[in-house]
mmCIF file with all atom_site columns, C-alpha atoms in Angstrom:
data_model
loop_
_atom_site.group_PDB
_atom_site.id
_atom_site.type_symbol
_atom_site.label_atom_id
_atom_site.label_alt_id
_atom_site.label_comp_id
_atom_site.label_asym_id
_atom_site.label_entity_id
_atom_site.label_seq_id
_atom_site.pdbx_PDB_ins_code
_atom_site.Cartn_x
_atom_site.Cartn_y
_atom_site.Cartn_z
_atom_site.occupancy
_atom_site.B_iso_or_equiv
_atom_site.pdbx_formal_charge
_atom_site.auth_seq_id
_atom_site.auth_comp_id
_atom_site.auth_asym_id
_atom_site.auth_atom_id
_atom_site.pdbx_PDB_model_num
ATOM 1   C CA . UNK Y 1 1   ? 38.920 -16.269 -150.187 1.00 49.00 ? 258 UNK Y CA 1
ATOM 2   C CA . UNK Y 1 2   ? 39.339 -15.696 -146.009 1.00 49.00 ? 259 UNK Y CA 1
ATOM 3   C CA . UNK Y 1 3   ? 40.497 -18.891 -144.214 1.00 50.00 ? 260 UNK Y CA 1
ATOM 4   C CA . UNK Y 1 4   ? 40.303 -19.455 -140.722 1.00 52.00 ? 261 UNK Y CA 1
ATOM 5   C CA . UNK Y 1 5   ? 43.426 -20.760 -138.769 1.00 54.00 ? 262 UNK Y CA 1
ATOM 6   C CA . UNK Y 1 6   ? 42.609 -22.876 -135.778 1.00 55.00 ? 263 UNK Y CA 1
ATOM 7   C CA . UNK Y 1 7   ? 43.603 -21.937 -132.626 1.00 53.00 ? 264 UNK Y CA 1
ATOM 8   C CA . UNK Y 1 8   ? 43.600 -24.362 -129.776 1.00 58.00 ? 265 UNK Y CA 1
ATOM 9   C CA . UNK Y 1 9   ? 42.223 -22.473 -126.818 1.00 54.00 ? 266 UNK Y CA 1
ATOM 10  C CA . UNK Y 1 10  ? 44.327 -22.100 -123.659 1.00 59.00 ? 267 UNK Y CA 1
ATOM 11  C CA . UNK Y 1 11  ? 43.043 -23.626 -120.470 1.00 61.00 ? 268 UNK Y CA 1
ATOM 12  C CA . UNK Y 1 12  ? 42.991 -21.542 -117.032 1.00 58.00 ? 269 UNK Y CA 1
ATOM 13  C CA . UNK Y 1 13  ? 42.281 -23.207 -113.788 1.00 61.00 ? 270 UNK Y CA 1
ATOM 14  C CA . UNK Y 1 14  ? 41.979 -20.364 -111.095 1.00 58.00 ? 271 UNK Y CA 1
ATOM 15  C CA . UNK Y 1 15  ? 41.866 -21.746 -107.422 1.00 61.00 ? 272 UNK Y CA 1
ATOM 16  C CA . UNK Y 1 16  ? 40.301 -19.539 -104.995 1.00 62.00 ? 273 UNK Y CA 1
ATOM 17  C CA . UNK Y 1 17  ? 40.674 -19.997 -101.393 1.00 63.00 ? 274 UNK Y CA 1
ATOM 18  C CA . UNK Y 1 18  ? 38.124 -18.258 -99.327  1.00 66.00 ? 275 UNK Y CA 1
ATOM 19  C CA . UNK Y 1 19  ? 39.160 -15.656 -97.025  1.00 70.00 ? 276 UNK Y CA 1
ATOM 20  C CA . UNK Y 1 20  ? 39.050 -17.219 -93.513  1.00 70.00 ? 277 UNK Y CA 1
ATOM 21  C CA . UNK Y 1 21  ? 35.727 -15.392 -91.753  1.00 69.00 ? 278 UNK Y CA 1
ATOM 22  C CA . UNK Y 1 22  ? 36.095 -13.402 -88.573  1.00 64.00 ? 279 UNK Y CA 1
ATOM 23  C CA . UNK Y 1 23  ? 35.302 -15.553 -84.977  1.00 59.00 ? 280 UNK Y CA 1
ATOM 24  C CA . UNK Y 1 24  ? 31.782 -14.946 -84.681  1.00 55.00 ? 281 UNK Y CA 1
ATOM 25  C CA . UNK Y 1 25  ? 31.135 -11.982 -82.330  1.00 55.00 ? 282 UNK Y CA 1
ATOM 26  C CA . UNK Y 1 26  ? 31.281 -12.569 -78.808  1.00 54.00 ? 283 UNK Y CA 1
ATOM 27  C CA . UNK Y 1 27  ? 27.308 -12.214 -77.278  1.00 67.00 ? 284 UNK Y CA 1
ATOM 28  C CA . UNK Y 1 28  ? 26.485 -9.743  -75.225  1.00 93.00 ? 285 UNK Y CA 1
ATOM 29  C CA . UNK Y 1 29  ? 26.997 -12.276 -72.072  1.00 95.00 ? 286 UNK Y CA 1
ATOM 30  C CA . UNK Y 1 30  ? 30.243 -13.368 -73.103  1.00 95.00 ? 287 UNK Y CA 1
ATOM 31  C CA . UNK Y 1 31  ? 31.415 -9.960  -73.603  1.00 95.00 ? 288 UNK Y CA 1
ATOM 32  C CA . UNK Y 1 32  ? 30.333 -8.164  -70.226  1.00 96.00 ? 289 UNK Y CA 1
ATOM 33  C CA . UNK Y 1 33  ? 31.852 -11.611 -68.320  1.00 97.00 ? 290 UNK Y CA 1
ATOM 34  C CA . UNK Y 1 34  ? 35.448 -10.937 -70.355  1.00 97.00 ? 291 UNK Y CA 1
ATOM 35  C CA . UNK Y 1 35  ? 35.930 -7.149  -69.980  1.00 97.00 ? 292 UNK Y CA 1
ATOM 36  C CA . UNK Y 1 36  ? 34.082 -7.818  -65.987  1.00 97.00 ? 293 UNK Y CA 1
ATOM 37  C CA . UNK Y 1 37  ? 37.615 -10.146 -66.013  1.00 98.00 ? 294 UNK Y CA 1
ATOM 38  C CA . UNK Y 1 38  ? 39.671 -7.960  -67.661  1.00 97.00 ? 295 UNK Y CA 1
ATOM 39  C CA . UNK Y 1 39  ? 38.734 -5.564  -64.600  1.00 97.00 ? 296 UNK Y CA 1
ATOM 40  C CA . UNK Y 1 40  ? 40.032 -8.209  -62.517  1.00 98.00 ? 297 UNK Y CA 1
ATOM 41  C CA . UNK Y 1 41  ? 43.222 -9.000  -64.115  1.00 98.00 ? 298 UNK Y CA 1
ATOM 42  C CA . UNK Y 1 42  ? 44.129 -5.122  -63.860  1.00 98.00 ? 299 UNK Y CA 1
ATOM 43  C CA . UNK Y 1 43  ? 43.100 -5.683  -60.136  1.00 98.00 ? 300 UNK Y CA 1
ATOM 44  C CA . UNK Y 1 44  ? 45.255 -8.442  -59.894  1.00 97.00 ? 301 UNK Y CA 1
ATOM 45  C CA . UNK Y 1 45  ? 48.177 -6.972  -60.607  1.00 98.00 ? 302 UNK Y CA 1
ATOM 46  C CA . UNK Y 1 46  ? 47.934 -4.192  -58.232  1.00 98.00 ? 303 UNK Y CA 1
ATOM 47  C CA . UNK Y 1 47  ? 46.899 -6.866  -55.995  1.00 98.00 ? 304 UNK Y CA 1
ATOM 48  C CA . UNK Y 1 48  ? 50.282 -8.062  -56.536  1.00 97.00 ? 305 UNK Y CA 1
ATOM 49  C CA . UNK Y 1 49  ? 52.306 -4.731  -56.497  1.00 98.00 ? 306 UNK Y CA 1
ATOM 50  C CA . UNK Y 1 50  ? 50.771 -3.987  -52.850  1.00 98.00 ? 307 UNK Y CA 1
ATOM 51  C CA . UNK Y 1 51  ? 51.886 -7.223  -51.692  1.00 96.00 ? 308 UNK Y CA 1
ATOM 52  C CA . UNK Y 1 52  ? 55.274 -6.879  -53.116  1.00 97.00 ? 309 UNK Y CA 1
ATOM 53  C CA . UNK Y 1 53  ? 56.065 -3.197  -51.202  1.00 97.00 ? 310 UNK Y CA 1
ATOM 54  C CA . UNK Y 1 54  ? 54.549 -5.401  -48.014  1.00 97.00 ? 311 UNK Y CA 1
ATOM 55  C CA . UNK Y 1 55  ? 57.835 -7.443  -47.900  1.00 97.00 ? 312 UNK Y CA 1
ATOM 56  C CA . UNK Y 1 56  ? 59.771 -5.084  -46.380  1.00 97.00 ? 313 UNK Y CA 1
ATOM 57  C CA . UNK Y 1 57  ? 57.554 -5.622  -43.296  1.00 96.00 ? 314 UNK Y CA 1
ATOM 58  C CA . UNK Y 1 58  ? 58.854 -9.468  -41.731  1.00 95.00 ? 315 UNK Y CA 1
ATOM 59  C CA . UNK Y 1 59  ? 56.656 -12.786 -42.422  1.00 93.00 ? 316 UNK Y CA 1
ATOM 60  C CA . UNK Y 1 60  ? 54.256 -13.417 -40.389  1.00 91.00 ? 317 UNK Y CA 1
ATOM 61  C CA . UNK Y 1 61  ? 53.707 -9.584  -38.862  1.00 93.00 ? 318 UNK Y CA 1
ATOM 62  C CA . UNK Y 1 62  ? 50.919 -7.563  -38.326  1.00 92.00 ? 319 UNK Y CA 1
ATOM 63  C CA . UNK Y 1 63  ? 50.652 -4.152  -39.409  1.00 93.00 ? 320 UNK Y CA 1
ATOM 64  C CA . UNK Y 1 64  ? 49.381 -3.170  -36.139  1.00 92.00 ? 321 UNK Y CA 1
ATOM 65  C CA . UNK Y 1 65  ? 52.643 -4.600  -34.936  1.00 94.00 ? 322 UNK Y CA 1
ATOM 66  C CA . UNK Y 1 66  ? 55.026 -1.458  -33.182  1.00 95.00 ? 323 UNK Y CA 1
ATOM 67  C CA . UNK Y 1 67  ? 57.849 -3.087  -34.939  1.00 94.00 ? 324 UNK Y CA 1
ATOM 68  C CA . UNK Y 1 68  ? 55.822 -2.064  -38.395  1.00 96.00 ? 325 UNK Y CA 1
ATOM 69  C CA . UNK Y 1 69  ? 54.312 1.396   -37.005  1.00 94.00 ? 326 UNK Y CA 1
ATOM 70  C CA . UNK Y 1 70  ? 57.140 2.583   -35.326  1.00 96.00 ? 327 UNK Y CA 1
ATOM 71  C CA . UNK Y 1 71  ? 59.656 2.074   -38.341  1.00 96.00 ? 328 UNK Y CA 1
ATOM 72  C CA . UNK Y 1 72  ? 58.729 4.811   -41.256  1.00 97.00 ? 329 UNK Y CA 1
ATOM 73  C CA . UNK Y 1 73  ? 59.598 2.870   -44.065  1.00 98.00 ? 330 UNK Y CA 1
ATOM 74  C CA . UNK Y 1 74  ? 57.259 0.132   -42.952  1.00 97.00 ? 331 UNK Y CA 1
ATOM 75  C CA . UNK Y 1 75  ? 55.035 2.478   -42.426  1.00 97.00 ? 332 UNK Y CA 1
ATOM 76  C CA . UNK Y 1 76  ? 55.350 4.007   -45.913  1.00 98.00 ? 333 UNK Y CA 1
ATOM 77  C CA . UNK Y 1 77  ? 54.742 0.296   -47.218  1.00 98.00 ? 334 UNK Y CA 1
ATOM 78  C CA . UNK Y 1 78  ? 51.654 0.157   -45.532  1.00 97.00 ? 335 UNK Y CA 1
ATOM 79  C CA . UNK Y 1 79  ? 50.133 3.336   -46.577  1.00 98.00 ? 336 UNK Y CA 1
ATOM 80  C CA . UNK Y 1 80  ? 51.082 2.344   -50.297  1.00 98.00 ? 337 UNK Y CA 1
ATOM 81  C CA . UNK Y 1 81  ? 49.487 -1.134  -50.061  1.00 98.00 ? 338 UNK Y CA 1
ATOM 82  C CA . UNK Y 1 82  ? 46.442 0.473   -48.996  1.00 97.00 ? 339 UNK Y CA 1
ATOM 83  C CA . UNK Y 1 83  ? 46.723 3.070   -51.833  1.00 98.00 ? 340 UNK Y CA 1
ATOM 84  C CA . UNK Y 1 84  ? 47.222 0.068   -54.095  1.00 98.00 ? 341 UNK Y CA 1
ATOM 85  C CA . UNK Y 1 85  ? 44.453 -2.173  -52.945  1.00 98.00 ? 342 UNK Y CA 1
ATOM 86  C CA . UNK Y 1 86  ? 41.940 0.881   -53.400  1.00 98.00 ? 343 UNK Y CA 1
ATOM 87  C CA . UNK Y 1 87  ? 43.378 1.156   -56.651  1.00 98.00 ? 344 UNK Y CA 1
ATOM 88  C CA . UNK Y 1 88  ? 42.536 -2.485  -57.269  1.00 98.00 ? 345 UNK Y CA 1
ATOM 89  C CA . UNK Y 1 89  ? 38.696 -2.084  -56.027  1.00 98.00 ? 346 UNK Y CA 1
ATOM 90  C CA . UNK Y 1 90  ? 38.650 1.214   -58.260  1.00 98.00 ? 347 UNK Y CA 1
ATOM 91  C CA . UNK Y 1 91  ? 39.834 -1.020  -61.228  1.00 98.00 ? 348 UNK Y CA 1
ATOM 92  C CA . UNK Y 1 92  ? 37.415 -3.638  -60.662  1.00 98.00 ? 349 UNK Y CA 1
ATOM 93  C CA . UNK Y 1 93  ? 34.594 -1.464  -59.941  1.00 98.00 ? 350 UNK Y CA 1
ATOM 94  C CA . UNK Y 1 94  ? 34.921 0.465   -62.908  1.00 97.00 ? 351 UNK Y CA 1
ATOM 95  C CA . UNK Y 1 95  ? 35.538 -2.340  -65.577  1.00 97.00 ? 352 UNK Y CA 1
ATOM 96  C CA . UNK Y 1 96  ? 32.502 -4.245  -63.750  1.00 96.00 ? 353 UNK Y CA 1
ATOM 97  C CA . UNK Y 1 97  ? 29.837 -4.742  -66.754  1.00 94.00 ? 354 UNK Y CA 1
ATOM 98  C CA . UNK Y 1 98  ? 26.374 -4.572  -66.976  1.00 94.00 ? 355 UNK Y CA 1
ATOM 99  C CA . UNK Y 1 99  ? 25.337 -7.808  -68.594  1.00 94.00 ? 356 UNK Y CA 1
ATOM 100 C CA . UNK Y 1 100 ? 27.683 -10.053 -67.019  1.00 96.00 ? 357 UNK Y CA 1
ATOM 101 C CA . UNK Y 1 101 ? 26.669 -13.601 -65.628  1.00 97.00 ? 358 UNK Y CA 1
ATOM 102 C CA . UNK Y 1 102 ? 24.722 -12.831 -62.085  1.00 97.00 ? 359 UNK Y CA 1
ATOM 103 C CA . UNK Y 1 103 ? 27.280 -14.415 -60.347  1.00 97.00 ? 360 UNK Y CA 1
ATOM 104 C CA . UNK Y 1 104 ? 30.362 -12.723 -61.641  1.00 98.00 ? 361 UNK Y CA 1
ATOM 105 C CA . UNK Y 1 105 ? 28.737 -9.314  -60.719  1.00 97.00 ? 362 UNK Y CA 1
ATOM 106 C CA . UNK Y 1 106 ? 27.777 -10.076 -57.244  1.00 97.00 ? 363 UNK Y CA 1
ATOM 107 C CA . UNK Y 1 107 ? 30.902 -11.651 -56.567  1.00 98.00 ? 364 UNK Y CA 1
ATOM 108 C CA . UNK Y 1 108 ? 32.706 -8.519  -58.415  1.00 98.00 ? 365 UNK Y CA 1
ATOM 109 C CA . UNK Y 1 109 ? 30.741 -6.396  -56.408  1.00 98.00 ? 366 UNK Y CA 1
ATOM 110 C CA . UNK Y 1 110 ? 32.025 -8.119  -53.184  1.00 98.00 ? 367 UNK Y CA 1
ATOM 111 C CA . UNK Y 1 111 ? 35.530 -8.084  -53.885  1.00 98.00 ? 368 UNK Y CA 1
ATOM 112 C CA . UNK Y 1 112 ? 35.406 -4.379  -54.500  1.00 98.00 ? 369 UNK Y CA 1
ATOM 113 C CA . UNK Y 1 113 ? 33.807 -3.793  -51.307  1.00 98.00 ? 370 UNK Y CA 1
ATOM 114 C CA . UNK Y 1 114 ? 36.356 -6.495  -49.650  1.00 97.00 ? 371 UNK Y CA 1
ATOM 115 C CA . UNK Y 1 115 ? 39.293 -4.363  -51.023  1.00 98.00 ? 372 UNK Y CA 1
ATOM 116 C CA . UNK Y 1 116 ? 38.115 -0.814  -50.306  1.00 98.00 ? 373 UNK Y CA 1
ATOM 117 C CA . UNK Y 1 117 ? 37.636 -2.415  -46.971  1.00 96.00 ? 374 UNK Y CA 1
ATOM 118 C CA . UNK Y 1 118 ? 41.406 -3.829  -46.718  1.00 97.00 ? 375 UNK Y CA 1
ATOM 119 C CA . UNK Y 1 119 ? 42.246 0.023   -48.076  1.00 97.00 ? 376 UNK Y CA 1
ATOM 120 C CA . UNK Y 1 120 ? 40.700 1.615   -45.355  1.00 97.00 ? 377 UNK Y CA 1
ATOM 121 C CA . UNK Y 1 121 ? 42.398 -0.714  -42.608  1.00 95.00 ? 378 UNK Y CA 1
ATOM 122 C CA . UNK Y 1 122 ? 45.544 -0.386  -43.767  1.00 96.00 ? 379 UNK Y CA 1
ATOM 123 C CA . UNK Y 1 123 ? 45.468 3.196   -44.507  1.00 96.00 ? 380 UNK Y CA 1
ATOM 124 C CA . UNK Y 1 124 ? 44.270 3.951   -41.114  1.00 95.00 ? 381 UNK Y CA 1
ATOM 125 C CA . UNK Y 1 125 ? 45.670 1.483   -39.329  1.00 93.00 ? 382 UNK Y CA 1
ATOM 126 C CA . UNK Y 1 126 ? 42.468 0.378   -37.781  1.00 88.00 ? 383 UNK Y CA 1
ATOM 127 C CA . UNK Y 1 127 ? 42.466 -2.131  -35.005  1.00 85.00 ? 384 UNK Y CA 1
ATOM 128 C CA . UNK Y 1 128 ? 38.857 -2.560  -35.093  1.00 84.00 ? 385 UNK Y CA 1
ATOM 129 C CA . UNK Y 1 129 ? 39.127 -4.156  -38.847  1.00 82.00 ? 386 UNK Y CA 1
ATOM 130 C CA . UNK Y 1 130 ? 38.865 -7.897  -38.032  1.00 79.00 ? 387 UNK Y CA 1
ATOM 131 C CA . UNK Y 1 131 ? 40.379 -10.029 -40.530  1.00 86.00 ? 388 UNK Y CA 1
ATOM 132 C CA . UNK Y 1 132 ? 39.807 -8.038  -44.034  1.00 92.00 ? 389 UNK Y CA 1
ATOM 133 C CA . UNK Y 1 133 ? 42.784 -9.644  -45.270  1.00 91.00 ? 390 UNK Y CA 1
ATOM 134 C CA . UNK Y 1 134 ? 40.844 -13.186 -45.227  1.00 93.00 ? 391 UNK Y CA 1
ATOM 135 C CA . UNK Y 1 135 ? 38.198 -11.559 -46.413  1.00 95.00 ? 392 UNK Y CA 1
ATOM 136 C CA . UNK Y 1 136 ? 39.431 -9.605  -49.318  1.00 96.00 ? 393 UNK Y CA 1
ATOM 137 C CA . UNK Y 1 137 ? 41.545 -12.979 -50.217  1.00 96.00 ? 394 UNK Y CA 1
ATOM 138 C CA . UNK Y 1 138 ? 38.714 -14.934 -50.659  1.00 97.00 ? 395 UNK Y CA 1
ATOM 139 C CA . UNK Y 1 139 ? 36.785 -12.805 -53.000  1.00 97.00 ? 396 UNK Y CA 1
ATOM 140 C CA . UNK Y 1 140 ? 39.454 -12.572 -54.983  1.00 97.00 ? 397 UNK Y CA 1
ATOM 141 C CA . UNK Y 1 141 ? 39.734 -16.529 -55.179  1.00 97.00 ? 398 UNK Y CA 1
ATOM 142 C CA . UNK Y 1 142 ? 36.409 -16.768 -55.699  1.00 98.00 ? 399 UNK Y CA 1
ATOM 143 C CA . UNK Y 1 143 ? 36.764 -13.798 -59.025  1.00 98.00 ? 400 UNK Y CA 1
ATOM 144 C CA . UNK Y 1 144 ? 39.634 -15.755 -60.248  1.00 97.00 ? 401 UNK Y CA 1
ATOM 145 C CA . UNK Y 1 145 ? 38.227 -19.114 -60.362  1.00 97.00 ? 402 UNK Y CA 1
ATOM 146 C CA . UNK Y 1 146 ? 35.096 -17.476 -61.814  1.00 97.00 ? 403 UNK Y CA 1
ATOM 147 C CA . UNK Y 1 147 ? 36.750 -15.517 -64.692  1.00 97.00 ? 404 UNK Y CA 1
ATOM 148 C CA . UNK Y 1 148 ? 38.584 -18.860 -65.036  1.00 97.00 ? 405 UNK Y CA 1
ATOM 149 C CA . UNK Y 1 149 ? 35.403 -20.656 -66.045  1.00 96.00 ? 406 UNK Y CA 1
ATOM 150 C CA . UNK Y 1 150 ? 33.470 -17.775 -67.713  1.00 95.00 ? 407 UNK Y CA 1
ATOM 151 C CA . UNK Y 1 151 ? 36.289 -15.528 -69.755  1.00 88.00 ? 408 UNK Y CA 1
ATOM 152 C CA . UNK Y 1 152 ? 38.893 -18.180 -69.659  1.00 78.00 ? 409 UNK Y CA 1
#
């Protein structure tokens, strides 16, 4: 006669923790704003480099001042700063992304133009260029504020 032995069943508890879900994909507007502002970050670094280059010129001295124009080191600094301003303009232009907020796109275009004008004024020592630094500075402040608000 066969007999069955009873064995107790062992209970095993398995706890499964869900994998953290990936953050939601950025919507096209958010992505375009972010990419445009990444271009602004790159441009900003180049602008800062240009400002550092110009520290060989005494504060408050115009690039048109004879003390600048007659000193090769200072002329070289102005020319290099002009190149850096143009690189900043090109970097922002390249990263201005279709689909970004209209105000960001328009401000980006204005900033690109003002940086290009500043680059031209510096590289040519153009006496008729007016106060291009103020225009570029104002556009730059606008870009920073928009990027902080829209892609910060």
